[in-house]
Amino acid sequence: MTEQQNNPLHGIKLEQIVTALVDHYGWPELARRIDINCFKTDPSVKSSLKFLRRTPWAREKTEALFIATKLQTDLSTVPPGTTSVPRS
């Protein structure tokens, strides 16, 4: 149980990750950041999920970008002068 508490992706589905990244970056920027065809050529959430579920290295890159984006977004919402990120 403690392993999952420290996992930033615990409880987040791959579909939620892809959707959040597309909402944040859009397909063209997502394809630029992670150079895989499912993000470049006729992209869709469905085709991306199919590819990412079969391709561990691509899934790892996608999850890492999601974590970095979430961390960056969380840090940008910290009020000036605050030393810690509020826990959700």
GROMACS .gro file of C-alpha atoms in nm, residues 18 22 26-45 47-49 51-52 57-58 61-62:
model
   31
   18VAL     CA    1  -0.338   1.123  -2.274
   22VAL     CA    2  -0.373   1.677  -2.539
   26GLY     CA    3  -0.253   1.989  -2.829
   27TRP     CA    4  -0.154   1.710  -3.069
   28PRO     CA    5   0.117   1.903  -3.262
   29GLU     CA    6   0.309   2.006  -2.949
   30LEU     CA    7   0.262   1.664  -2.790
   31ALA     CA    8   0.408   1.505  -3.107
   32ARG     CA    9   0.699   1.746  -3.092
   33ARG     CA   10   0.771   1.659  -2.729
   34ILE     CA   11   0.726   1.283  -2.775
   35ASP     CA   12   0.816   1.179  -3.129
   36ILE     CA   13   0.579   0.889  -3.194
   37ASN     CA   14   0.351   0.842  -3.493
   38CYS     CA   15   0.031   0.795  -3.292
   39PHE     CA   16   0.068   1.159  -3.183
   40LYS     CA   17   0.168   1.284  -3.531
   41THR     CA   18  -0.032   1.102  -3.796
   42ASP     CA   19  -0.411   1.120  -3.767
   43PRO     CA   20  -0.394   1.130  -3.386
   44SER     CA   21  -0.675   1.018  -3.160
   45VAL     CA   22  -0.698   0.917  -2.797
   47SER     CA   23  -0.521   0.500  -3.136
   48SER     CA   24  -0.275   0.647  -2.887
   49LEU     CA   25  -0.402   0.426  -2.606
   51PHE     CA   26  -0.008   0.203  -2.911
   52LEU     CA   27   0.094   0.310  -2.561
   57TRP     CA   28   0.904   0.290  -2.369
   58ALA     CA   29   0.647   0.521  -2.527
   61LYS     CA   30   0.779   0.885  -2.188
   62THR     CA   31   0.412   0.985  -2.192
   0.00000   0.00000   0.00000
